[in-house]
Amino acid sequence: MDPLAIARIAARESTLGEGLRIRRALPTRERRMVGAWCFLDHIGPIAFGPGQGLHVGAHPHTCLQTFTWMIEGEIWHRDSLGSDQVIRPGQVNLMTAGRGIVHTEDAVRPGQRMHAAQLWIALPPEVADGAPAFEHHAELPRWTQEGCDCTLLVGRWGEYTAPTRVHTPLVGLDIACAQGTAQPLDLPLRADFEHGLLPLEGEVTIYRAEGPQRFAAGELAYLAPGAGHVHLTLSPGSRVLLIGGEPWPHPMVMWWNFVGPSQAHIVQAQADWESGAPRFGRVPGDGGHRLQAPPLPWKA
C-alpha cells in the first residue's frame, strides 16, 4: 500500500449485554491488526438506564494483553490472580493473559455514563505462554500541543515514555481537543510502524498528498508503514485515538476470547476452559458464573 494513501475502514456496530453500544474497529475484513494491536472496541458513550450497567461474567483469555482506556465512568475489574481494581477516567488497566487468565468486568454502580476504548495486544511467541499479570496505571504522561490535551498510553513519544509494559514496539496516544484546532497538528510517526487513527468523539481531518480526508466516530483511518508524519485537525469537542506498531510477523489465530499461534492452540484452550483446567482459575466473588464458549468453527 502507498504510505501516502489512507485506507478508510468502517467499524462494525454491535450491542452487548444490557444495551451496551460498541463499534469494533479491529479486527475487520479489511484490516486484522495494526502492529500487535489485534482488537479495538469503542464503547459508548452511553448513559445506562436505572438499574442497568456493564456486567461481563467470568471469561478466559490466552496469549494476549487486554488494554482498557477509560474516558468516562468506571469499570470494576477482578481476575483469577486476585486483582480487584476500579478503573476511572484517565486511567489504564493492562492485563497480561499469557498461558491463561480469567476476569470479570462490572459497573461500579448502575445508571452511570460510560465511554472507553478496549483493545487487545497479541503477545509474541517468546512470552505468549508466560505467566499472567495485571497492572493499573492511574498516572500517564500528559501534555498540551496546539490547544489539544495529549495522553501517552503506550510506548514513547518525544521526551515521554508510558509506564505500560508491552512486549513489541508499539505506540498509543489519546488526543482530545475541546476548542478544536486552529491549525493542523504535525504528529511525527515512526516510518517502520503502521498506524491507525480512530475518532472517539467529533471529527478529525487528515491532510496527505492526495488531499484532506475527514473521518468521524466509527471510521478507522489506516496508514501503512513509510509515513514519517501526519497532519490533522480536530473539530471542537473531538477526541482521537492513535495506535501503531511494527507489522505483525508471526502466525496468529483469534477466536472468541482466545489468541494463539494455531487452530490447535485454540482448540486446546477451549477444551481447558470447558473442563475447568488449572490454567483458568476462579475469579474471587464471581459466584461461580462463567461464560460459555461458542462452538468451535473447526473440528477439534
XYZ file of C-alpha atoms in Angstrom:
300
model
C 0.000 0.000 0.000
C 1.199 3.519 -0.813
C 2.422 5.041 2.503
C 0.906 8.364 1.440
C -2.536 6.813 0.966
C -5.130 6.395 3.711
C -7.479 3.423 3.920
C -10.942 4.122 5.367
C -12.272 1.184 7.387
C -15.808 1.220 8.793
C -16.153 -0.160 12.318
C -18.882 -2.756 12.897
C -21.610 -1.620 15.275
C -22.990 -4.050 17.813
C -24.797 -4.192 21.134
C -23.517 -6.224 24.067
C -25.262 -7.070 27.310
C -27.717 -4.526 28.680
C -27.830 -2.164 25.721
C -24.077 -1.538 25.617
C -23.301 0.014 22.224
C -19.865 -0.701 20.785
C -18.072 -0.070 17.496
C -15.493 -2.742 16.592
C -12.679 -1.241 14.519
C -10.359 -4.281 14.754
C -10.431 -6.941 13.519
C -12.352 -6.295 10.320
C -12.353 -7.918 6.912
C -10.173 -5.116 5.588
C -7.669 -4.978 8.454
C -6.972 -7.670 11.037
C -4.239 -5.893 13.003
C -2.283 -2.663 13.403
C 1.085 -3.789 14.688
C 0.398 -6.120 17.607
C -2.938 -4.369 18.247
C -5.409 -7.089 17.245
C -8.709 -5.886 18.743
C -10.264 -2.457 19.231
C -13.722 -1.812 20.634
C -15.018 1.722 21.082
C -17.511 1.550 23.968
C -20.205 4.232 24.143
C -20.506 6.972 25.024
C -23.669 5.651 26.630
C -25.894 6.603 29.555
C -27.247 3.431 31.160
C -30.811 3.464 32.406
C -31.798 2.994 36.060
C -30.609 -0.365 37.344
C -28.551 -1.060 34.224
C -24.822 -1.201 33.657
C -21.900 -3.213 32.359
C -21.813 -6.832 33.533
C -19.431 -9.273 31.835
C -19.177 -12.638 33.581
C -16.011 -14.648 34.145
C -14.308 -15.396 30.835
C -10.821 -16.528 29.773
C -8.004 -15.122 27.647
C -4.758 -16.541 26.273
C -1.619 -15.202 24.545
C -2.677 -11.546 24.647
C -2.865 -8.403 26.750
C -6.180 -6.647 27.374
C -5.903 -2.867 27.457
C -8.664 -0.603 28.806
C -8.518 3.183 28.396
C -11.248 4.845 30.461
C -12.681 8.163 29.290
C -15.905 8.423 31.299
C -17.486 6.274 34.012
C -15.935 3.411 35.969
C -15.360 -0.324 35.474
C -14.673 -2.804 38.260
C -12.054 -5.364 37.199
C -11.457 -8.661 39.031
C -9.352 -11.590 37.846
C -8.083 -15.050 38.749
C -4.818 -13.591 40.087
C -6.842 -11.906 42.830
C -6.638 -8.425 41.258
C -9.502 -6.166 42.366
C -9.327 -2.755 40.702
C -11.733 0.026 39.739
C -10.591 1.946 36.661
C -11.602 5.605 36.425
C -11.366 8.270 33.706
C -7.828 8.954 32.516
C -6.551 5.585 33.723
C -5.405 2.346 32.083
C -5.817 -1.294 33.077
C -3.391 -3.695 31.382
C -3.915 -7.432 31.909
C -1.457 -9.968 30.501
C -3.124 -13.313 29.840
C -0.058 -15.372 28.973
C -0.871 -19.072 29.256
C -4.289 -18.252 30.711
C -6.268 -15.867 32.898
C -9.938 -15.272 33.787
C -11.578 -11.940 34.600
C -14.880 -10.160 35.109
C -15.938 -6.591 34.321
C -18.791 -4.821 36.097
C -20.248 -1.375 36.533
C -19.369 0.139 39.886
C -22.917 1.442 40.193
C -25.959 1.197 37.930
C -27.190 4.021 35.754
C -23.850 5.701 35.096
C -22.448 7.064 31.837
C -19.632 5.120 30.233
C -17.096 5.832 27.499
C -13.956 3.754 26.926
C -11.712 2.023 24.432
C -10.851 -1.641 24.954
C -8.030 -3.186 22.973
C -6.090 -6.443 22.769
C -2.375 -6.736 22.122
C -1.068 -10.027 20.702
C 1.902 -11.469 22.577
C 4.964 -12.623 20.597
C 5.906 -16.346 20.755
C 8.620 -15.939 23.396
C 6.147 -14.653 26.014
C 2.780 -15.845 24.678
C 2.552 -18.786 27.104
C 4.212 -16.994 30.014
C 2.843 -16.120 33.420
C -0.291 -13.949 33.620
C -0.081 -10.494 35.191
C -2.101 -7.358 35.877
C -1.157 -3.706 36.249
C -3.124 -0.499 36.805
C -1.881 2.936 35.779
C -3.512 5.983 37.335
C -0.754 8.337 36.130
C 0.244 8.624 32.474
C 2.373 11.174 30.571
C 0.255 14.187 29.613
C 0.987 17.420 27.753
C -0.708 20.117 25.661
C 0.003 20.683 21.967
C -1.745 23.325 19.835
C -4.568 23.510 22.367
C -5.059 19.713 22.477
C -4.662 17.543 25.555
C -2.418 14.561 24.771
C -2.084 11.403 26.877
C 0.530 8.774 26.073
C -0.938 5.333 26.706
C 1.783 3.062 25.313
C 5.350 3.424 24.074
C 7.425 6.555 23.534
C 6.552 9.946 22.106
C 9.330 12.529 22.009
C 10.553 13.032 25.571
C 7.716 10.988 27.080
C 7.598 7.264 27.913
C 4.447 5.448 29.035
C 4.719 3.092 32.052
C 2.608 0.361 30.442
C 4.682 -2.783 29.844
C 4.264 -4.281 26.386
C 6.351 -6.850 24.508
C 6.598 -5.474 20.969
C 7.325 -1.946 19.669
C 4.004 -0.066 19.972
C 2.530 3.371 20.438
C -0.836 4.513 21.767
C -1.826 8.178 22.055
C -5.110 9.882 23.028
C -5.655 13.420 21.710
C -8.616 15.468 22.998
C -9.410 18.977 21.770
C -12.241 20.875 23.456
C -11.972 24.022 21.306
C -10.835 22.408 18.070
C -7.512 23.050 16.363
C -6.751 26.488 14.924
C -4.010 24.982 12.736
C -3.054 21.419 11.815
C -1.250 19.266 14.344
C 2.013 17.876 12.995
C 2.437 14.418 14.523
C 5.743 12.625 13.927
C 5.365 8.924 13.133
C 7.811 6.033 13.100
C 8.191 5.149 9.438
C 8.606 1.426 10.256
C 5.221 1.402 12.036
C 1.770 1.023 10.567
C -0.782 3.282 12.252
C -4.486 3.603 12.866
C -6.420 6.754 13.793
C -9.891 6.313 15.273
C -12.055 9.312 16.229
C -13.779 8.589 19.538
C -15.717 11.867 19.540
C -16.267 14.525 16.903
C -14.333 14.523 13.635
C -10.704 14.564 12.528
C -9.395 15.720 9.142
C -6.157 14.158 7.906
C -4.060 16.058 5.375
C -1.986 13.995 2.968
C -0.654 14.419 -0.561
C -3.925 13.267 -2.129
C -5.840 15.937 -0.214
C -7.729 16.225 3.091
C -9.929 13.392 4.271
C -12.463 13.701 7.082
C -13.116 10.826 9.491
C -15.885 10.572 12.084
C -16.501 8.211 15.001
C -16.806 4.690 13.657
C -14.249 5.199 10.864
C -10.685 3.931 11.270
C -8.000 5.629 9.178
C -5.204 3.151 8.364
C -1.728 4.381 7.398
C 0.746 1.845 6.009
C 4.433 1.852 7.005
C 6.535 4.503 5.342
C 4.820 7.641 6.669
C 7.117 9.849 8.740
C 4.449 12.240 9.961
C 0.773 13.103 9.676
C -1.038 16.443 9.769
C -4.544 16.584 11.186
C -7.150 18.968 12.535
C -9.839 18.212 15.108
C -13.319 19.715 15.278
C -14.411 21.254 18.612
C -15.096 18.603 21.245
C -13.153 15.921 19.362
C -11.045 13.062 20.636
C -8.922 10.705 18.524
C -7.036 7.530 19.408
C -3.766 6.880 17.568
C -2.306 3.362 17.661
C 0.713 1.972 15.847
C 3.337 -0.724 15.769
C 5.638 -2.832 13.655
C 3.681 -5.092 11.278
C 2.984 -8.418 12.992
C 5.368 -11.121 11.635
C 4.025 -14.222 13.417
C 1.173 -16.666 12.723
C -1.874 -15.779 14.800
C -5.387 -17.162 15.186
C -8.183 -15.351 17.051
C -11.427 -16.960 18.166
C -13.838 -15.838 20.882
C -11.616 -14.610 23.770
C -8.568 -16.620 22.751
C -5.481 -15.716 20.747
C -2.961 -18.361 19.734
C -0.384 -19.322 17.103
C -2.581 -22.053 15.572
C -6.041 -23.576 15.479
C -4.744 -26.452 17.614
C -3.766 -23.972 20.327
C -7.296 -22.509 20.326
C -8.907 -25.954 20.393
C -6.848 -26.863 23.460
C -7.660 -23.575 25.194
C -11.384 -24.117 24.664
C -11.163 -27.697 25.979
C -9.264 -26.497 29.057
C -11.837 -23.763 29.709
C -14.750 -26.164 29.444
C -13.073 -28.777 31.677
C -12.015 -26.279 34.356
C -8.292 -26.884 33.868
C -5.949 -25.185 36.391
C -4.636 -22.709 33.811
C -8.019 -20.947 34.093
C -8.541 -20.182 37.758
C -11.536 -18.781 39.594
C -12.293 -15.091 39.996
C -12.958 -14.410 43.698
C -16.557 -13.325 44.183
C -17.745 -14.373 40.717
C -20.496 -16.528 42.201
C -19.425 -19.457 40.048
C -20.879 -17.874 36.894
C -18.691 -18.444 33.828
C -19.350 -17.515 30.222
C -19.795 -20.459 27.902
C -17.626 -20.610 24.810
C -19.486 -20.819 21.493
C -18.942 -23.880 19.301
C -15.567 -24.046 17.609
C -15.524 -23.161 13.911
C -13.126 -26.086 13.260
C -13.110 -29.764 14.205
C -11.207 -30.492 17.398
